[in-house]
Short mmCIF file of C-alpha atoms in Angstrom, two decimals:
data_model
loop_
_atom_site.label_atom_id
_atom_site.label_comp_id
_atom_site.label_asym_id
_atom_site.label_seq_id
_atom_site.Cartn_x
_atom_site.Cartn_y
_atom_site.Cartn_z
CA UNK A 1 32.84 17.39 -32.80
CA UNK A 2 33.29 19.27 -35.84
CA UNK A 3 31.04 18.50 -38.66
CA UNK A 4 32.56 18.01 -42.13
CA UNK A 5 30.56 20.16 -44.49
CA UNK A 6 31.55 18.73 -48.50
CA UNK A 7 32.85 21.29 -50.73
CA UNK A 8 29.64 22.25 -53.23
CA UNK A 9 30.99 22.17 -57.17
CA UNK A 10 32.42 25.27 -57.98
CA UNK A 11 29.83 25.99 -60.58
CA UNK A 12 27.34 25.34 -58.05
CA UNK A 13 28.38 28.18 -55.59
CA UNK A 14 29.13 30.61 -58.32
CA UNK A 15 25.61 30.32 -59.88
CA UNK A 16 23.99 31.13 -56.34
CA UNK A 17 26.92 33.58 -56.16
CA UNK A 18 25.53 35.08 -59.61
CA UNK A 19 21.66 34.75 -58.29
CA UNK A 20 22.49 37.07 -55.19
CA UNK A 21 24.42 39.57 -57.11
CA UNK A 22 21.48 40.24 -59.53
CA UNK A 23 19.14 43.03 -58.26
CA UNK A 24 16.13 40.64 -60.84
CA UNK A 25 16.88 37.24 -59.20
CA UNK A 26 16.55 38.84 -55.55
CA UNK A 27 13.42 40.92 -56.39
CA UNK A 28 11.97 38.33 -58.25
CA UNK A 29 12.27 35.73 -55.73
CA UNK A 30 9.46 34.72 -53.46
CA UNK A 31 11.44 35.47 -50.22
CA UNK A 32 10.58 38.61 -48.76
CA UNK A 33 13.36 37.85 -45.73
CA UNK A 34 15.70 37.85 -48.54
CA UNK A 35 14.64 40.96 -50.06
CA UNK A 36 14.13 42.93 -46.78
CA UNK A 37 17.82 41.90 -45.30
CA UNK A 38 19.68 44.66 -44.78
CA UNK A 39 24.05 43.85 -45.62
CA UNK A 40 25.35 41.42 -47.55
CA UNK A 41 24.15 37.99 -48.14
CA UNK A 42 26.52 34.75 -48.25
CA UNK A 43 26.06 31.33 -49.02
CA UNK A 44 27.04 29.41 -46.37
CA UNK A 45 26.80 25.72 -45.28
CA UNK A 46 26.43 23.97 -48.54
CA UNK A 47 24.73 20.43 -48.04
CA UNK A 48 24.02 17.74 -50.88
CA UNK A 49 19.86 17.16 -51.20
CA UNK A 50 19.64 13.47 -51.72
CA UNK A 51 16.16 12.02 -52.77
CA UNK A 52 14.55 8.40 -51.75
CA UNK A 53 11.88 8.02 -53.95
CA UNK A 54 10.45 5.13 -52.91
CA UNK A 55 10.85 3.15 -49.74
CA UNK A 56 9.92 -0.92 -50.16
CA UNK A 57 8.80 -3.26 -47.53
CA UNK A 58 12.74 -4.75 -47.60
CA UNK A 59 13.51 -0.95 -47.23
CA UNK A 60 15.18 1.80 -48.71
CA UNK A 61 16.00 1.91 -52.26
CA UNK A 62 18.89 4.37 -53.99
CA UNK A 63 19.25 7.61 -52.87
CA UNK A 64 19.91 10.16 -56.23
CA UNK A 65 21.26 13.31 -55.55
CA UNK A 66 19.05 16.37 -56.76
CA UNK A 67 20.95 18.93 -56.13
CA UNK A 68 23.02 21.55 -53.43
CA UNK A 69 21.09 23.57 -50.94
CA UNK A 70 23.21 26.60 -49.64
CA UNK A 71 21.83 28.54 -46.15
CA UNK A 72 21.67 32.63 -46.90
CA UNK A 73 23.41 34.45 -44.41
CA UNK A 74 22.76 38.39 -43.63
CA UNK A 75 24.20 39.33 -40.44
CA UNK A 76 23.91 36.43 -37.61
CA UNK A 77 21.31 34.59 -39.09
CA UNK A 78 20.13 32.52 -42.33
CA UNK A 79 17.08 34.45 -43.96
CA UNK A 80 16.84 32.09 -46.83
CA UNK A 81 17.87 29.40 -49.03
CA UNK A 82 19.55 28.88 -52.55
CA UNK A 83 18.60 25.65 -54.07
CA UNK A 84 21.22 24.59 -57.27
CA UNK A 85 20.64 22.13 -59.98
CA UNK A 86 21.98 19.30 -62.10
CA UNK A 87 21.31 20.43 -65.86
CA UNK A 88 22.72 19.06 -69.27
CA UNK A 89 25.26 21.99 -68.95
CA UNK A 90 26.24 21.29 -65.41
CA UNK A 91 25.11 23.20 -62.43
CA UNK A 92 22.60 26.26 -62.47
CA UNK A 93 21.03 28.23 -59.49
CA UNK A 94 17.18 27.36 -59.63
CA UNK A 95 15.65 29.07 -56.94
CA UNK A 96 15.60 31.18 -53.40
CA UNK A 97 13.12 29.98 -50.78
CA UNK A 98 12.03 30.12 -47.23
CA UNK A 99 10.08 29.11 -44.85
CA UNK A 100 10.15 26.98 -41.81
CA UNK A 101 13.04 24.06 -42.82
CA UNK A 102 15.42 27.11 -42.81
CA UNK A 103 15.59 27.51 -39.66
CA UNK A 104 15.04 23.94 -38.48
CA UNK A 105 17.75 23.02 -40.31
CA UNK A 106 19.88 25.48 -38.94
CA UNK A 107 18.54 24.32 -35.37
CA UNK A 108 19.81 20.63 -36.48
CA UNK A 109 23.22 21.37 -37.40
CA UNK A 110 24.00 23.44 -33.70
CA UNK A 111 22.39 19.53 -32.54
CA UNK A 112 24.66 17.94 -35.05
CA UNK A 113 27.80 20.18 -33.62
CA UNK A 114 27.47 18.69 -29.94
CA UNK A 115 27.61 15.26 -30.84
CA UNK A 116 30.42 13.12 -29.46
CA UNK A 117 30.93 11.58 -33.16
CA UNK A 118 31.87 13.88 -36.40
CA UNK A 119 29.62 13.32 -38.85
CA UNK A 120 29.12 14.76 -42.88
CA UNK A 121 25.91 16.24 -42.93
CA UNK A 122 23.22 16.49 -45.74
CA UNK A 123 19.84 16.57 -46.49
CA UNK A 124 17.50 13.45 -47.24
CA UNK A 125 14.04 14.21 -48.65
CA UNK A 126 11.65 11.63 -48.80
CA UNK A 127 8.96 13.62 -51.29
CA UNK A 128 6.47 10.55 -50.79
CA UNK A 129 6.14 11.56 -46.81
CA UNK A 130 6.57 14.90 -47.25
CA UNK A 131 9.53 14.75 -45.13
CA UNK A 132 12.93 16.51 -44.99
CA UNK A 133 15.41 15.37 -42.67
CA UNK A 134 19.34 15.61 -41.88
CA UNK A 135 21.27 13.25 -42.81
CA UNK A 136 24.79 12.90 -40.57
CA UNK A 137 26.43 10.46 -42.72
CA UNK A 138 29.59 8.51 -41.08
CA UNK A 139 31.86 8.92 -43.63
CA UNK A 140 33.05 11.95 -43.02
CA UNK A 141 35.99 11.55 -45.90
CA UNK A 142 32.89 10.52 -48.61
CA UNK A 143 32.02 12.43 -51.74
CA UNK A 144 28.63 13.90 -50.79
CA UNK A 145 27.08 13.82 -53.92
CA UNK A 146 27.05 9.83 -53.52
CA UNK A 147 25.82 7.42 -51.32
CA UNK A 148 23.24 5.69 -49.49
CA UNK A 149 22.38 5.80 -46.04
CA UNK A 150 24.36 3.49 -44.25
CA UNK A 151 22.31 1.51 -40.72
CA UNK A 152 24.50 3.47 -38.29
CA UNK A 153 23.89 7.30 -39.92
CA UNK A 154 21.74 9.50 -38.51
CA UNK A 155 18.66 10.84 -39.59
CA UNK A 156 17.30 14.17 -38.36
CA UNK A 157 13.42 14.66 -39.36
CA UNK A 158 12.88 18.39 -39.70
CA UNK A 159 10.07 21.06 -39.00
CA UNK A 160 7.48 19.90 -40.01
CA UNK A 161 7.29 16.70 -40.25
CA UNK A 162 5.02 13.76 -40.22
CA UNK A 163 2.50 13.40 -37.68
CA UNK A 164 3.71 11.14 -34.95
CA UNK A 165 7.53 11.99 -36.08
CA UNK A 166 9.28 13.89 -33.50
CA UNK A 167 11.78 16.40 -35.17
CA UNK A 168 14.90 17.11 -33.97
CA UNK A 169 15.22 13.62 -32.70
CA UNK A 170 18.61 11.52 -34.06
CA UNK A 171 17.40 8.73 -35.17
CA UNK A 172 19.78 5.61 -36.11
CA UNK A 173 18.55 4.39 -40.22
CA UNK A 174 18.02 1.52 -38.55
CA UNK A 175 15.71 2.82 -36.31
CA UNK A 176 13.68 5.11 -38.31
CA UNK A 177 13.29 3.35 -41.74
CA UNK A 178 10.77 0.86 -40.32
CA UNK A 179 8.86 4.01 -39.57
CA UNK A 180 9.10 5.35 -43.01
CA UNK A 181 8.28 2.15 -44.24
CA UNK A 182 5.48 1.46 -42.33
CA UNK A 183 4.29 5.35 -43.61
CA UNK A 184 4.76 5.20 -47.40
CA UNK A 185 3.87 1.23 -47.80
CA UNK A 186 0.01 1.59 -49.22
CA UNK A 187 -2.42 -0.15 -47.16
CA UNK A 188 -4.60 -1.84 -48.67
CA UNK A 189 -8.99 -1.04 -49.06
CA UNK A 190 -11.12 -3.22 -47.84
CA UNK A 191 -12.33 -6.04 -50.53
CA UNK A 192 -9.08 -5.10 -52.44
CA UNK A 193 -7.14 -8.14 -53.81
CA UNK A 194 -4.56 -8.18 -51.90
#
């Protein structure tokens, strides 16, 4: 099935849009893929970056949305990405990047493609685990800037992740918040109060 990809805000696109056309912002960014690519580069495959910043022992609290993450394109493959931002003026580019979640998250969305179910996708980052994962919401007709993941979406942990977290795995929210629980609850020192 089909996955429905939410439109990005306009302003969004057009400030990555504005970041790739400008010889500084290219040169200046810490991608060397990016600088090296050879054609044209697109933004592609815009996906809301949700953050949980904190995870309780009754489980997940608010998602917030940080921002838009856009995949570069140059020829058949993503070389980097554009990360956007919510500021007091609306949205701004902030920054290119790469590195290994490009590509695992490009790896997760072919997954998320041969799945019998459609699904919205976007990202989930969990900064307190170090953890980025896709998130294949169920509400395919939802505004992807809002929302919290429901017990039946799908979580994706991406490269890297966690020791003892398999990647590319779909896990239910059901399934894997008692993981991420278990991970970012503080245990306790010995002779601590408890």
């Amino acid at each position: 099935m089909p996955l429905h990809v939410s439109p990005a805000p306009a302003p969004a696109l057009r400030s990555v849009l504005t970041a790739l056309g400008s010889p500084t912002a290219v040169r200046e960014a810490r991608t060397p893929s990016l600088r090296a690519a050879q054609g044209p580069a697109t933004p592609e495959l815009p996906l809301p970056v949700h953050v949980l910043d904190r995870i309780t022992p009754q489980g997940l609290t608010a998602t917030r949305l940080a921002g838009w993450r856009f995949l570069i394109r140059c020829g058949d493959r993503a070389v980097a990405a554009a990360e956007t931002m919510l500021t007091p003026d609306g949205w701004a580019f902030s920054h290119f990047f790469e590195g290994p979640y490009i590509a695992s998250t490009e790896r997760a969305l072919q997954q998320a493609e041969a799945l019998q179910q459609p699904y919205q996708p976007r990202l989930l980052s969990v900064p307190g685990l170090y953890m980025l994962t896709l998130w294949l919401h169920g509400d395919c007709v939802a505004d992807g800037a809002d929302g919290h993941p429901a017990a039946t979406d799908l979580l994706v942990p991406l490269a890297p992740a966690p020791p003892g977290i398999l990647t590319h795995r779909p896990f239910r929210v059901a399934e894997l918040l008692p993981v991420l629980t278990h991970r970012a609850t503080p245990v306790p020192l010995l002779g601590s109060p408890a």
